[in-house]
């Protein structure tokens, strides 16, 4: 059986790693994992239950780096049919406090957008520019990780993070509409309070769970479950959607 090739970016992070582990357990996917963290990637690859997966060091905010990834895949005769973008940065002050708008330098603003927004654009663009990608008879699936902060305005995330993650939702809807006739399904996932390293850098987790109706922080695997579903044939009539994974933290 030919395995579907799925690119997972941000694969060394909490959510990306959980996605890689879930898909690897299915043993129906050949994974292409990428992240700027080489050491983290190696740890993820070594822990996967099946062989045959690949990993690449990629700076998603660099056009050249993203192009090199897809060129290497093309040279190997590999075409991905699914993409899960799971990366993001959310800076905090040196003391762990939230950075307000008035404290946000232009350099910080641009740095966050370069990863969180431009990185999504570059990865999606390169994915859609693959040869023979536009084939309604062979659906392609794309999932971008946004954030509940983009929907709520956030209470702890910096404004640059909130705004950049809001752009992810809008871009995903644009892709869903523009490429629907080509068989491309594009959706976003909006995690709430997920217990990852990025979350803990500015937030002791102890008292935060009380804000969640389900009474606990989410795990990376909670988000990975939603992404697995959106990448599966079960989601063949879903596109342009933003799926909340937040334990009831936000109820639309």
GROMACS .gro file of N, CA and C in nm, residues 84-169:
model
  258
   84UNK      N    1   0.035   1.987   0.771
   84UNK     CA    2  -0.010   2.035   0.902
   84UNK      C    3   0.095   2.133   0.955
   85UNK      N    4   0.058   2.260   0.962
   85UNK     CA    5   0.148   2.363   1.012
   85UNK      C    6   0.120   2.386   1.160
   86UNK      N    7   0.216   2.349   1.244
   86UNK     CA    8   0.193   2.347   1.389
   86UNK      C    9   0.288   2.438   1.466
   87UNK      N   10   0.343   2.538   1.401
   87UNK     CA   11   0.445   2.620   1.466
   87UNK      C   12   0.389   2.754   1.512
   88UNK      N   13   0.467   2.822   1.594
   88UNK     CA   14   0.430   2.955   1.640
   88UNK      C   15   0.522   2.999   1.753
   89UNK      N   16   0.541   3.130   1.765
   89UNK     CA   17   0.618   3.184   1.877
   89UNK      C   18   0.533   3.290   1.947
   90UNK      N   19   0.549   3.298   2.079
   90UNK     CA   20   0.473   3.395   2.159
   90UNK      C   21   0.566   3.451   2.266
   91UNK      N   22   0.641   3.555   2.233
   91UNK     CA   23   0.740   3.608   2.327
   91UNK      C   24   0.676   3.664   2.454
   92UNK      N   25   0.751   3.657   2.563
   92UNK     CA   26   0.712   3.719   2.689
   92UNK      C   27   0.828   3.805   2.737
   93UNK      N   28   0.801   3.891   2.832
   93UNK     CA   29   0.907   3.975   2.889
   93UNK      C   30   1.006   3.888   2.967
   94UNK      N   31   1.122   3.944   2.999
   94UNK     CA   32   1.226   3.869   3.069
   94UNK      C   33   1.178   3.812   3.202
   95UNK      N   34   1.085   3.881   3.265
   95UNK     CA   35   1.033   3.833   3.394
   95UNK      C   36   0.911   3.742   3.378
   96UNK      N   37   0.877   3.709   3.252
   96UNK     CA   38   0.764   3.620   3.226
   96UNK      C   39   0.632   3.689   3.207
   97UNK      N   40   0.630   3.821   3.224
   97UNK     CA   41   0.505   3.895   3.208
   97UNK      C   42   0.466   3.911   3.062
   98UNK      N   43   0.339   3.938   3.041
   98UNK     CA   44   0.287   3.967   2.908
   98UNK      C   45   0.345   4.097   2.854
   99UNK      N   46   0.377   4.099   2.726
   99UNK     CA   47   0.426   4.220   2.660
   99UNK      C   48   0.306   4.295   2.603
  100UNK      N   49   0.283   4.416   2.649
  100UNK     CA   50   0.170   4.495   2.602
  100UNK      C   51   0.201   4.559   2.467
  101UNK      N   52   0.100   4.619   2.407
  101UNK     CA   53   0.120   4.684   2.277
  101UNK      C   54   0.220   4.797   2.287
  102UNK      N   55   0.212   4.877   2.392
  102UNK     CA   56   0.304   4.991   2.405
  102UNK      C   57   0.447   4.946   2.431
  103UNK      N   58   0.463   4.824   2.478
  103UNK     CA   59   0.597   4.769   2.501
  103UNK      C   60   0.650   4.693   2.381
  104UNK      N   61   0.569   4.678   2.278
  104UNK     CA   62   0.607   4.598   2.161
  104UNK      C   63   0.688   4.682   2.063
  105UNK      N   64   0.811   4.643   2.042
  105UNK     CA   65   0.894   4.712   1.943
  105UNK      C   66   0.856   4.664   1.803
  106UNK      N   67   0.889   4.744   1.704
  106UNK     CA   68   0.862   4.704   1.566
  106UNK      C   69   0.940   4.578   1.531
  107UNK      N   70   1.061   4.566   1.585
  107UNK     CA   71   1.142   4.447   1.560
  107UNK      C   72   1.073   4.322   1.615
  108UNK      N   73   1.018   4.332   1.736
  108UNK     CA   74   0.946   4.218   1.794
  108UNK      C   75   0.822   4.185   1.712
  109UNK      N   76   0.747   4.287   1.676
  109UNK     CA   77   0.626   4.267   1.595
  109UNK      C   78   0.660   4.194   1.465
  110UNK      N   79   0.762   4.241   1.396
  110UNK     CA   80   0.801   4.181   1.268
  110UNK      C   81   0.852   4.039   1.287
  111UNK      N   82   0.925   4.015   1.395
  111UNK     CA   83   0.980   3.881   1.419
  111UNK      C   84   0.867   3.780   1.441
  112UNK      N   85   0.767   3.818   1.519
  112UNK     CA   86   0.655   3.728   1.544
  112UNK      C   87   0.576   3.702   1.417
  113UNK      N   88   0.550   3.807   1.340
  113UNK     CA   89   0.476   3.790   1.215
  113UNK      C   90   0.555   3.709   1.113
  114UNK      N   91   0.687   3.723   1.113
  114UNK     CA   92   0.770   3.649   1.018
  114UNK      C   93   0.753   3.499   1.035
  115UNK      N   94   0.741   3.456   1.159
  115UNK     CA   95   0.721   3.313   1.186
  115UNK      C   96   0.573   3.276   1.175
  116UNK      N   97   0.490   3.340   1.255
  116UNK     CA   98   0.351   3.297   1.272
  116UNK      C   99   0.263   3.321   1.151
  117UNK      N  100   0.290   3.426   1.076
  117UNK     CA  101   0.205   3.461   0.962
  117UNK      C  102   0.275   3.433   0.829
  118UNK      N  103   0.393   3.492   0.811
  118UNK     CA  104   0.467   3.469   0.686
  118UNK      C  105   0.506   3.323   0.672
  119UNK      N  106   0.541   3.259   0.782
  119UNK     CA  107   0.576   3.117   0.776
  119UNK      C  108   0.461   3.031   0.726
  120UNK      N  109   0.340   3.060   0.773
  120UNK     CA  110   0.222   2.988   0.724
  120UNK      C  111   0.203   3.013   0.575
  121UNK      N  112   0.215   3.139   0.535
  121UNK     CA  113   0.202   3.174   0.393
  121UNK      C  114   0.302   3.097   0.308
  122UNK      N  115   0.429   3.097   0.348
  122UNK     CA  116   0.533   3.033   0.269
  122UNK      C  117   0.512   2.882   0.259
  123UNK      N  118   0.476   2.818   0.369
  123UNK     CA  119   0.455   2.673   0.368
  123UNK      C  120   0.333   2.636   0.283
  124UNK      N  121   0.225   2.711   0.298
  124UNK     CA  122   0.105   2.682   0.219
  124UNK      C  123   0.129   2.708   0.071
  125UNK      N  124   0.197   2.816   0.040
  125UNK     CA  125   0.224   2.849  -0.100
  125UNK      C  126   0.308   2.741  -0.166
  126UNK      N  127   0.415   2.699  -0.100
  126UNK     CA  128   0.502   2.596  -0.158
  126UNK      C  129   0.428   2.464  -0.172
  127UNK      N  130   0.343   2.431  -0.076
  127UNK     CA  131   0.263   2.309  -0.083
  127UNK      C  132   0.171   2.312  -0.204
  128UNK      N  133   0.106   2.425  -0.227
  128UNK     CA  134   0.011   2.439  -0.337
  128UNK      C  135   0.079   2.451  -0.473
  129UNK      N  136   0.208   2.483  -0.473
  129UNK     CA  137   0.282   2.495  -0.598
  129UNK      C  138   0.344   2.363  -0.644
  130UNK      N  139   0.324   2.255  -0.569
  130UNK     CA  140   0.372   2.125  -0.613
  130UNK      C  141   0.304   2.086  -0.744
  131UNK      N  142   0.373   2.010  -0.824
  131UNK     CA  143   0.317   1.964  -0.951
  131UNK      C  144   0.197   1.873  -0.926
  132UNK      N  145   0.096   1.889  -1.009
  132UNK     CA  146  -0.024   1.804  -1.005
  132UNK      C  147  -0.099   1.810  -0.872
  133UNK      N  148  -0.082   1.919  -0.799
  133UNK     CA  149  -0.150   1.931  -0.671
  133UNK      C  150  -0.300   1.955  -0.690
  134UNK      N  151  -0.336   2.018  -0.802
  134UNK     CA  152  -0.476   2.056  -0.824
  134UNK      C  153  -0.550   1.947  -0.900
  135UNK      N  154  -0.601   1.852  -0.825
  135UNK     CA  155  -0.671   1.738  -0.884
  135UNK      C  156  -0.789   1.702  -0.794
  136UNK      N  157  -0.911   1.741  -0.834
  136UNK     CA  158  -1.029   1.716  -0.750
  136UNK      C  159  -1.050   1.568  -0.718
  137UNK      N  160  -0.997   1.480  -0.802
  137UNK     CA  161  -1.015   1.337  -0.778
  137UNK      C  162  -0.920   1.284  -0.671
  138UNK      N  163  -0.819   1.363  -0.637
  138UNK     CA  164  -0.724   1.324  -0.533
  138UNK      C  165  -0.714   1.439  -0.433
  139UNK      N  166  -0.805   1.446  -0.338
  139UNK     CA  167  -0.810   1.559  -0.244
  139UNK      C  168  -0.680   1.579  -0.168
  140UNK      N  169  -0.646   1.704  -0.150
  140UNK     CA  170  -0.531   1.741  -0.069
  140UNK      C  171  -0.584   1.812   0.057
  141UNK      N  172  -0.516   1.792   0.167
  141UNK     CA  173  -0.564   1.847   0.294
  141UNK      C  174  -0.457   1.933   0.360
  142UNK      N  175  -0.501   2.042   0.414
  142UNK     CA  176  -0.412   2.140   0.474
  142UNK      C  177  -0.473   2.188   0.605
  143UNK      N  178  -0.396   2.183   0.712
  143UNK     CA  179  -0.444   2.229   0.843
  143UNK      C  180  -0.341   2.325   0.903
  144UNK      N  181  -0.387   2.442   0.943
  144UNK     CA  182  -0.302   2.541   1.007
  144UNK      C  183  -0.343   2.559   1.153
  145UNK      N  184  -0.246   2.562   1.241
  145UNK     CA  185  -0.276   2.584   1.383
  145UNK      C  186  -0.277   2.734   1.411
  146UNK      N  187  -0.392   2.783   1.454
  146UNK     CA  188  -0.407   2.922   1.496
  146UNK      C  189  -0.410   2.924   1.649
  147UNK      N  190  -0.504   2.993   1.709
  147UNK     CA  191  -0.511   3.000   1.855
  147UNK      C  192  -0.644   3.060   1.900
  148UNK      N  193  -0.690   3.016   2.015
  148UNK     CA  194  -0.808   3.079   2.075
  148UNK      C  195  -0.781   3.226   2.105
  149UNK      N  196  -0.655   3.261   2.125
  149UNK     CA  197  -0.619   3.401   2.150
  149UNK      C  198  -0.658   3.491   2.033
  150UNK      N  199  -0.654   3.434   1.912
  150UNK     CA  200  -0.692   3.512   1.793
  150UNK      C  201  -0.841   3.541   1.791
  151UNK      N  202  -0.919   3.458   1.857
  151UNK     CA  203  -1.064   3.476   1.861
  151UNK      C  204  -1.108   3.562   1.979
  152UNK      N  205  -1.034   3.554   2.088
  152UNK     CA  206  -1.073   3.621   2.212
  152UNK      C  207  -1.002   3.753   2.236
  153UNK      N  208  -0.893   3.776   2.163
  153UNK     CA  209  -0.809   3.890   2.195
  153UNK      C  210  -0.703   3.854   2.298
  154UNK      N  211  -0.718   3.737   2.359
  154UNK     CA  212  -0.619   3.686   2.452
  154UNK      C  213  -0.620   3.760   2.584
  155UNK      N  214  -0.576   3.692   2.689
  155UNK     CA  215  -0.558   3.760   2.817
  155UNK      C  216  -0.412   3.754   2.861
  156UNK      N  217  -0.333   3.670   2.795
  156UNK     CA  218  -0.194   3.654   2.834
  156UNK      C  219  -0.097   3.664   2.717
  157UNK      N  220  -0.144   3.641   2.595
  157UNK     CA  221  -0.056   3.645   2.478
  157UNK      C  222  -0.027   3.789   2.439
  158UNK      N  223   0.089   3.810   2.379
  158UNK     CA  224   0.124   3.945   2.336
  158UNK      C  225   0.044   3.982   2.211
  159UNK      N  226   0.021   4.112   2.188
  159UNK     CA  227  -0.060   4.155   2.073
  159UNK      C  228  -0.008   4.104   1.939
  160UNK      N  229   0.124   4.094   1.924
  160UNK     CA  230   0.179   4.045   1.798
  160UNK      C  231   0.138   3.900   1.773
  161UNK      N  232   0.139   3.820   1.879
  161UNK     CA  233   0.096   3.680   1.866
  161UNK      C  234  -0.052   3.673   1.830
  162UNK      N  235  -0.134   3.750   1.899
  162UNK     CA  236  -0.278   3.748   1.875
  162UNK      C  237  -0.309   3.787   1.731
  163UNK      N  238  -0.250   3.896   1.686
  163UNK     CA  239  -0.277   3.945   1.550
  163UNK      C  240  -0.225   3.849   1.444
  164UNK      N  241  -0.106   3.793   1.467
  164UNK     CA  242  -0.049   3.701   1.368
  164UNK      C  243  -0.130   3.573   1.358
  165UNK      N  244  -0.179   3.523   1.470
  165UNK     CA  245  -0.260   3.401   1.467
  165UNK      C  246  -0.399   3.427   1.408
  166UNK      N  247  -0.449   3.550   1.422
  166UNK     CA  248  -0.575   3.584   1.355
  166UNK      C  249  -0.558   3.581   1.204
  167UNK      N  250  -0.441   3.621   1.156
  167UNK     CA  251  -0.416   3.619   1.012
  167UNK      C  252  -0.415   3.476   0.958
  168UNK      N  253  -0.379   3.380   1.043
  168UNK     CA  254  -0.378   3.240   1.001
  168UNK      C  255  -0.519   3.193   0.968
  169UNK      N  256  -0.616   3.231   1.050
  169UNK     CA  257  -0.755   3.193   1.025
  169UNK      C  258  -0.802   3.252   0.892
   0.00000   0.00000   0.00000
